[in-house]
């Protein structure tokens, strides 16, 4: 991020603009939304500028800007659309301590003016660092459509009520009150009776929320999917949006955690003080403690929470305390990994069942029905199978698995650095060793990437079948 977005208080501050044409008008229309003291310097003002000056909205100086004109200004706009004139304005502005913007000259500007969606006091600023104005315009158009015109007045009325709302306890109770105002009661009242009705709705709503019993905590066990934030479900997003506390696994990456409510307490259950993982009992205790304190806890687990996620232990702990809970399923690693191969997990005439195995269980390398797994045509997805690779390979070969059975390992499925290792049962262990997989990896036995050109190329094919 080269440009840091902030909202500048222009109340009674001085803003200076040099220019009288189209570029000047465009900037002035935006600046006139603020309560800045605007001075315009131009020997040739457009008629609108003359009108604004007559109405006292800007101070017009019918001459070129000169040294001393930008004193005490916070912002200076060079908007003459003339390189030499703009450079001169910029020099004056900088010398007198203002931040300078030269219209359409990103490199020499100290700041840029974003595209703005105005629902004052709600303001959305969109910037692309000058890379794609088309994109900014499109986002602006979409937001203009999405944000109701009444949002501005609703927010203004709401702002005036903030002191009253402090009668509600801080945190969830207050948030629930505001959510109901902004998304239900407020818009409804506004539709029916305008601003007066919205004001009255706030009083009614506060009375109702004050008499309601305090909200109890709850726990949502949420699947975060395999890593790509776009593979989150809408329910997962909503839960993250509402969470007071998010307790997440090591597998859940920053792109997803960023979607949590800004005020939410984020706890990495994959880490302890000195890099060791938290014990399951500690995690259970943590979930329960926060929910009992009234928090909406989101227990965020990689992939699907119901697959190799120790979900039942956590649910048992929550249920033992009589706390309400819900499960939000997610996309499991096998589904994402399979999609990257352009294959499907089951196929008519090939396999009518699919097994999800773990390479490890509580006793070490996990034992399975190896003979069944070694049957030609069977497809098996192995989770946590990296360290057990040699063991699994040995067992399968010993139970009659064909050496040429395809084996495909997908590392970091759905992440930008996803890798696909294509091998066979015979070569599985040395190939996996050589590939030095460092991320989470899913191993398919009996499945190879689709041969026909897929819609998207399989990223970073690091080894061909032998
Ligand atoms: N509940 C998770 C699995 C947890 S077990 C799910 O449904 O996906 C952890 C194992 O999942 C890892 O060792 C790895 O085998 C697999 N895994 C998780 N995310 C993965 C990813 N993005 N790519 C490949 N394998 C992944």
Tab-separated table of C-alpha atoms and ligand atoms in Angstrom, residues 225-227 251 301-309 331-334 337 382-385 410-415 440-443, ligand 1:
chain	number	residue	atom	x	y	z
A	225	UNK	CA	-12.300	-24.190	3.876
A	226	UNK	CA	-8.938	-25.160	2.394
A	227	UNK	CA	-7.405	-21.679	2.363
A	251	UNK	CA	-4.202	-23.919	9.002
A	301	UNK	CA	-11.252	-24.867	11.710
A	302	UNK	CA	-9.407	-25.518	8.467
A	303	UNK	CA	-11.413	-27.291	5.767
A	304	UNK	CA	-14.552	-28.903	7.134
A	305	UNK	CA	-14.815	-28.953	10.921
A	306	UNK	CA	-16.283	-32.463	10.839
A	307	UNK	CA	-13.323	-34.091	9.158
A	308	UNK	CA	-10.286	-34.865	11.313
A	309	UNK	CA	-10.985	-31.781	13.366
A	331	UNK	CA	-15.064	-27.294	1.959
A	332	UNK	CA	-12.705	-30.042	2.942
A	333	UNK	CA	-9.129	-30.272	1.651
A	334	UNK	CA	-9.919	-33.398	-0.410
A	337	UNK	CA	-7.423	-30.830	-3.983
A	382	UNK	CA	-5.251	-39.338	2.829
A	383	UNK	CA	-5.074	-36.479	5.301
A	384	UNK	CA	-1.958	-35.931	7.406
A	385	UNK	CA	-0.175	-38.468	5.234
A	410	UNK	CA	-1.665	-31.775	-3.653
A	411	UNK	CA	0.168	-29.387	-1.376
A	412	UNK	CA	-1.482	-26.132	-0.264
A	413	UNK	CA	-4.663	-26.884	-2.210
A	414	UNK	CA	-6.477	-23.694	-3.270
A	415	UNK	CA	-3.597	-21.461	-2.108
A	440	UNK	CA	-0.366	-29.156	4.292
A	441	UNK	CA	-0.664	-31.892	1.693
A	442	UNK	CA	-3.376	-34.265	0.651
A	443	UNK	CA	-2.475	-37.599	-0.948
B	1	LIG	N1	-10.666	-30.434	8.713
B	1	LIG	C1	-9.664	-30.362	7.673
B	1	LIG	C2	-8.601	-31.408	7.863
B	1	LIG	C3	-7.796	-31.245	9.109
B	1	LIG	S1	-6.511	-32.414	9.229
B	1	LIG	C4	-10.349	-30.489	6.304
B	1	LIG	O1	-11.517	-30.793	6.239
B	1	LIG	O2	-9.687	-30.231	5.322
B	1	LIG	C5	-5.155	-31.536	8.528
B	1	LIG	C6	-4.771	-32.118	7.200
B	1	LIG	O3	-5.681	-31.680	6.211
B	1	LIG	C7	-3.437	-31.718	6.686
B	1	LIG	O4	-2.402	-32.483	7.265
B	1	LIG	C8	-3.568	-31.989	5.222
B	1	LIG	O5	-3.449	-33.377	4.947
B	1	LIG	C9	-5.003	-31.620	4.980
B	1	LIG	N2	-5.148	-30.247	4.463
B	1	LIG	C10	-5.735	-29.212	5.078
B	1	LIG	N3	-5.719	-28.116	4.291
B	1	LIG	C11	-5.095	-28.479	3.156
B	1	LIG	C12	-4.760	-27.820	1.942
B	1	LIG	N4	-5.066	-26.529	1.744
B	1	LIG	N5	-4.130	-28.518	0.982
B	1	LIG	C13	-3.823	-29.818	1.141
B	1	LIG	N6	-4.115	-30.484	2.262
B	1	LIG	C14	-4.738	-29.841	3.257
